[in-house]
PDB file of C-alpha atoms in Angstrom:
ATOM      1  CA  UNK A   1      94.527  -0.814  -3.574  1.00 63.00           C
ATOM      2  CA  UNK A   2      96.388   0.588  -0.568  1.00 74.00           C
ATOM      3  CA  UNK A   3      99.054   2.404  -2.583  1.00 79.00           C
ATOM      4  CA  UNK A   4      96.841   3.855  -5.342  1.00 79.00           C
ATOM      5  CA  UNK A   5      95.183   6.569  -3.198  1.00 86.00           C
ATOM      6  CA  UNK A   6      98.622   8.006  -2.475  1.00 86.00           C
ATOM      7  CA  UNK A   7      98.821   9.222  -6.070  1.00 89.00           C
ATOM      8  CA  UNK A   8      95.692  11.333  -5.605  1.00 90.00           C
ATOM      9  CA  UNK A   9      96.934  12.627  -2.258  1.00 91.00           C
ATOM     10  CA  UNK A  10     100.316  13.446  -3.858  1.00 91.00           C
ATOM     11  CA  UNK A  11      98.582  15.396  -6.607  1.00 93.00           C
ATOM     12  CA  UNK A  12      96.488  17.396  -4.154  1.00 94.00           C
ATOM     13  CA  UNK A  13      99.464  18.062  -1.886  1.00 93.00           C
ATOM     14  CA  UNK A  14     101.513  19.237  -4.871  1.00 93.00           C
ATOM     15  CA  UNK A  15      98.720  21.673  -5.776  1.00 93.00           C
ATOM     16  CA  UNK A  16      98.744  23.015  -2.207  1.00 93.00           C
ATOM     17  CA  UNK A  17     102.548  23.425  -2.371  1.00 93.00           C
ATOM     18  CA  UNK A  18     102.357  25.315  -5.663  1.00 94.00           C
ATOM     19  CA  UNK A  19      99.551  27.582  -4.446  1.00 93.00           C
ATOM     20  CA  UNK A  20     101.403  28.269  -1.185  1.00 93.00           C
ATOM     21  CA  UNK A  21     104.602  29.110  -3.061  1.00 91.00           C
ATOM     22  CA  UNK A  22     103.207  31.274  -5.845  1.00 92.00           C
ATOM     23  CA  UNK A  23     100.126  32.819  -4.229  1.00 92.00           C
ATOM     24  CA  UNK A  24     101.247  33.165  -0.601  1.00 91.00           C
ATOM     25  CA  UNK A  25     105.041  33.287  -1.197  1.00 88.00           C
ATOM     26  CA  UNK A  26     105.693  30.636   1.445  1.00 88.00           C
ATOM     27  CA  UNK A  27     107.432  27.285   1.320  1.00 85.00           C
ATOM     28  CA  UNK A  28     106.032  24.162   2.892  1.00 88.00           C
ATOM     29  CA  UNK A  29     109.122  21.985   3.385  1.00 88.00           C
ATOM     30  CA  UNK A  30     107.376  19.289   5.470  1.00 88.00           C
ATOM     31  CA  UNK A  31     104.599  18.945   2.903  1.00 91.00           C
ATOM     32  CA  UNK A  32     107.139  18.834   0.062  1.00 90.00           C
ATOM     33  CA  UNK A  33     108.930  16.027   1.842  1.00 91.00           C
ATOM     34  CA  UNK A  34     105.675  14.190   2.468  1.00 90.00           C
ATOM     35  CA  UNK A  35     105.119  14.243  -1.303  1.00 92.00           C
ATOM     36  CA  UNK A  36     108.642  12.870  -1.815  1.00 90.00           C
ATOM     37  CA  UNK A  37     107.993  10.126   0.759  1.00 91.00           C
ATOM     38  CA  UNK A  38     104.687   9.212  -0.892  1.00 91.00           C
ATOM     39  CA  UNK A  39     106.351   9.167  -4.308  1.00 92.00           C
ATOM     40  CA  UNK A  40     108.963   6.741  -2.987  1.00 91.00           C
ATOM     41  CA  UNK A  41     106.308   4.572  -1.369  1.00 90.00           C
ATOM     42  CA  UNK A  42     104.241   4.409  -4.575  1.00 91.00           C
ATOM     43  CA  UNK A  43     107.187   3.367  -6.720  1.00 91.00           C
ATOM     44  CA  UNK A  44     108.918   1.056  -4.266  1.00 92.00           C
ATOM     45  CA  UNK A  45     105.862  -0.791  -3.028  1.00 89.00           C
ATOM     46  CA  UNK A  46     104.074  -0.679  -6.374  1.00 90.00           C
ATOM     47  CA  UNK A  47     106.817  -2.425  -8.379  1.00 91.00           C
ATOM     48  CA  UNK A  48     105.721  -5.983  -7.529  1.00 91.00           C
ATOM     49  CA  UNK A  49     102.061  -5.202  -8.199  1.00 90.00           C
ATOM     50  CA  UNK A  50     102.995  -3.608 -11.514  1.00 89.00           C
ATOM     51  CA  UNK A  51     104.841  -6.803 -12.483  1.00 91.00           C
ATOM     52  CA  UNK A  52     101.774  -8.853 -11.520  1.00 91.00           C
ATOM     53  CA  UNK A  53      99.569  -6.658 -13.708  1.00 88.00           C
ATOM     54  CA  UNK A  54     102.095  -6.804 -16.589  1.00 84.00           C
ATOM     55  CA  UNK A  55     102.515  -3.042 -16.419  1.00 81.00           C
ATOM     56  CA  UNK A  56     106.295  -2.857 -16.742  1.00 78.00           C
ATOM     57  CA  UNK A  57     107.786  -1.508 -19.946  1.00 75.00           C
ATOM     58  CA  UNK A  58     108.625  -4.111 -22.561  1.00 73.00           C
ATOM     59  CA  UNK A  59     109.497  -4.008 -26.215  1.00 68.00           C
ATOM     60  CA  UNK A  60     106.375  -5.443 -27.823  1.00 74.00           C
ATOM     61  CA  UNK A  61     107.523  -5.214 -31.442  1.00 77.00           C
ATOM     62  CA  UNK A  62     108.385  -8.919 -31.520  1.00 80.00           C
ATOM     63  CA  UNK A  63     106.772 -10.117 -28.296  1.00 79.00           C
ATOM     64  CA  UNK A  64     103.220  -9.421 -29.470  1.00 81.00           C
ATOM     65  CA  UNK A  65     103.753 -11.719 -32.466  1.00 85.00           C
ATOM     66  CA  UNK A  66     105.047 -14.625 -30.379  1.00 86.00           C
ATOM     67  CA  UNK A  67     102.937 -17.664 -29.536  1.00 88.00           C
ATOM     68  CA  UNK A  68     101.863 -18.063 -25.904  1.00 88.00           C
ATOM     69  CA  UNK A  69     104.548 -20.744 -25.492  1.00 91.00           C
ATOM     70  CA  UNK A  70     107.307 -18.467 -26.815  1.00 90.00           C
ATOM     71  CA  UNK A  71     106.052 -15.599 -24.642  1.00 89.00           C
ATOM     72  CA  UNK A  72     106.163 -17.879 -21.606  1.00 90.00           C
ATOM     73  CA  UNK A  73     109.712 -18.934 -22.504  1.00 93.00           C
ATOM     74  CA  UNK A  74     110.862 -15.320 -22.939  1.00 90.00           C
ATOM     75  CA  UNK A  75     109.186 -14.255 -19.683  1.00 91.00           C
ATOM     76  CA  UNK A  76     110.584 -17.238 -17.776  1.00 93.00           C
ATOM     77  CA  UNK A  77     114.094 -16.463 -19.011  1.00 92.00           C
ATOM     78  CA  UNK A  78     113.675 -12.798 -18.156  1.00 90.00           C
ATOM     79  CA  UNK A  79     112.498 -13.567 -14.644  1.00 93.00           C
ATOM     80  CA  UNK A  80     115.208 -16.139 -13.940  1.00 94.00           C
ATOM     81  CA  UNK A  81     118.204 -14.534 -15.634  1.00 94.00           C
ATOM     82  CA  UNK A  82     117.495 -10.815 -15.259  1.00 94.00           C
ATOM     83  CA  UNK A  83     114.877 -10.011 -12.620  1.00 95.00           C
ATOM     84  CA  UNK A  84     116.061 -12.474  -9.952  1.00 96.00           C
ATOM     85  CA  UNK A  85     119.735 -11.396 -10.004  1.00 97.00           C
ATOM     86  CA  UNK A  86     118.812  -7.693 -10.086  1.00 97.00           C
ATOM     87  CA  UNK A  87     116.481  -8.125  -7.108  1.00 97.00           C
ATOM     88  CA  UNK A  88     119.170 -10.030  -5.206  1.00 97.00           C
ATOM     89  CA  UNK A  89     121.738  -7.336  -6.024  1.00 98.00           C
ATOM     90  CA  UNK A  90     119.439  -4.502  -4.928  1.00 97.00           C
ATOM     91  CA  UNK A  91     118.443  -6.352  -1.761  1.00 98.00           C
ATOM     92  CA  UNK A  92     121.929  -7.249  -0.580  1.00 98.00           C
ATOM     93  CA  UNK A  93     123.636  -4.051  -1.694  1.00 97.00           C
ATOM     94  CA  UNK A  94     121.027  -1.909   0.063  1.00 97.00           C
ATOM     95  CA  UNK A  95     121.298  -3.606   3.457  1.00 97.00           C
ATOM     96  CA  UNK A  96     124.371  -1.667   4.629  1.00 96.00           C
ATOM     97  CA  UNK A  97     122.913   1.572   3.265  1.00 96.00           C
ATOM     98  CA  UNK A  98     119.660   1.051   5.163  1.00 96.00           C
ATOM     99  CA  UNK A  99     121.443  -0.215   8.277  1.00 96.00           C
ATOM    100  CA  UNK A 100     123.608   2.906   8.440  1.00 96.00           C
ATOM    101  CA  UNK A 101     120.561   5.100   7.968  1.00 94.00           C
ATOM    102  CA  UNK A 102     118.748   3.258  10.796  1.00 93.00           C
ATOM    103  CA  UNK A 103     121.740   3.477  13.129  1.00 94.00           C
ATOM    104  CA  UNK A 104     121.816   7.270  12.649  1.00 93.00           C
ATOM    105  CA  UNK A 105     118.015   7.563  12.781  1.00 92.00           C
ATOM    106  CA  UNK A 106     118.536   9.619   9.636  1.00 92.00           C
ATOM    107  CA  UNK A 107     116.225  12.537   9.092  1.00 89.00           C
ATOM    108  CA  UNK A 108     115.894  15.225   6.489  1.00 88.00           C
ATOM    109  CA  UNK A 109     118.842  17.441   5.640  1.00 86.00           C
ATOM    110  CA  UNK A 110     116.427  20.337   5.057  1.00 86.00           C
ATOM    111  CA  UNK A 111     115.698  22.814   7.850  1.00 85.00           C
ATOM    112  CA  UNK A 112     112.197  22.010   9.058  1.00 82.00           C
ATOM    113  CA  UNK A 113     112.261  18.723   7.167  1.00 84.00           C
ATOM    114  CA  UNK A 114     110.801  15.443   8.326  1.00 88.00           C
ATOM    115  CA  UNK A 115     112.484  12.782  10.412  1.00 88.00           C
ATOM    116  CA  UNK A 116     112.305   9.153   9.376  1.00 88.00           C
ATOM    117  CA  UNK A 117     114.292   9.103   6.146  1.00 91.00           C
ATOM    118  CA  UNK A 118     115.591   5.761   7.411  1.00 93.00           C
ATOM    119  CA  UNK A 119     112.046   4.375   7.266  1.00 92.00           C
ATOM    120  CA  UNK A 120     111.713   5.381   3.641  1.00 93.00           C
ATOM    121  CA  UNK A 121     115.108   3.863   2.834  1.00 94.00           C
ATOM    122  CA  UNK A 122     114.002   0.583   4.418  1.00 95.00           C
ATOM    123  CA  UNK A 123     111.546   0.232   1.555  1.00 95.00           C
ATOM    124  CA  UNK A 124     114.443  -0.391  -0.862  1.00 96.00           C
ATOM    125  CA  UNK A 125     115.187  -3.952   0.298  1.00 97.00           C
ATOM    126  CA  UNK A 126     111.448  -4.472   0.874  1.00 96.00           C
ATOM    127  CA  UNK A 127     110.818  -3.565  -2.767  1.00 96.00           C
ATOM    128  CA  UNK A 128     113.526  -5.968  -3.914  1.00 97.00           C
ATOM    129  CA  UNK A 129     112.050  -8.778  -1.810  1.00 97.00           C
ATOM    130  CA  UNK A 130     108.477  -8.141  -2.983  1.00 96.00           C
ATOM    131  CA  UNK A 131     109.561  -7.861  -6.611  1.00 96.00           C
ATOM    132  CA  UNK A 132     111.595 -11.074  -6.252  1.00 97.00           C
ATOM    133  CA  UNK A 133     108.587 -12.942  -4.803  1.00 96.00           C
ATOM    134  CA  UNK A 134     106.301 -11.667  -7.558  1.00 96.00           C
ATOM    135  CA  UNK A 135     108.939 -12.641 -10.119  1.00 95.00           C
ATOM    136  CA  UNK A 136     108.994 -16.186  -8.734  1.00 96.00           C
ATOM    137  CA  UNK A 137     105.206 -16.274  -8.957  1.00 95.00           C
ATOM    138  CA  UNK A 138     105.320 -15.099 -12.572  1.00 95.00           C
ATOM    139  CA  UNK A 139     108.077 -17.594 -13.402  1.00 95.00           C
ATOM    140  CA  UNK A 140     105.983 -20.436 -11.970  1.00 95.00           C
ATOM    141  CA  UNK A 141     102.973 -19.308 -14.034  1.00 94.00           C
ATOM    142  CA  UNK A 142     105.173 -19.321 -17.129  1.00 93.00           C
ATOM    143  CA  UNK A 143     106.478 -22.769 -16.248  1.00 94.00           C
ATOM    144  CA  UNK A 144     102.894 -24.019 -15.928  1.00 93.00           C
ATOM    145  CA  UNK A 145     102.080 -22.521 -19.333  1.00 91.00           C
ATOM    146  CA  UNK A 146     105.057 -24.353 -20.840  1.00 91.00           C
ATOM    147  CA  UNK A 147     104.163 -27.641 -19.145  1.00 90.00           C
ATOM    148  CA  UNK A 148     100.469 -27.483 -20.123  1.00 87.00           C
ATOM    149  CA  UNK A 149     101.077 -26.410 -23.720  1.00 65.00           C
ATOM    150  CA  UNK A 150      99.840 -28.877 -26.337  1.00 57.00           C
ATOM    151  CA  UNK A 151     102.435 -29.888 -28.891  1.00 49.00           C
TER     152      UNK A 151
END
């Protein structure tokens, strides 16, 4: 609910950027970077919510034909053997990257660009942690499905 409005704001800001560029022949570097920041925020902070809402891409050719028990087994295995290690890898491998960015108080490389790139980069381990927590929640739901299944 907090992240969703950013997509509308991104769309409107992109329209302003295009109009400024092609109608008024002027660039709006700070606004372009704001759109990039919002895009990063939407994807990084929306990943866990998307998992909760079952919005991630999956190959449904076989999955849709599975029983609820088999689906729970497949999802549990996916969360434990794929999602959890990937989240751990992203989290731990991004810490030095984010730490270096913070220590430099990294800003934009573009003239007239925005400061605070380090703040955006800090969302990488945050995304991994949130996705990991949501994955654990989903795994527990799948475990409950398996435990409560008749037969």
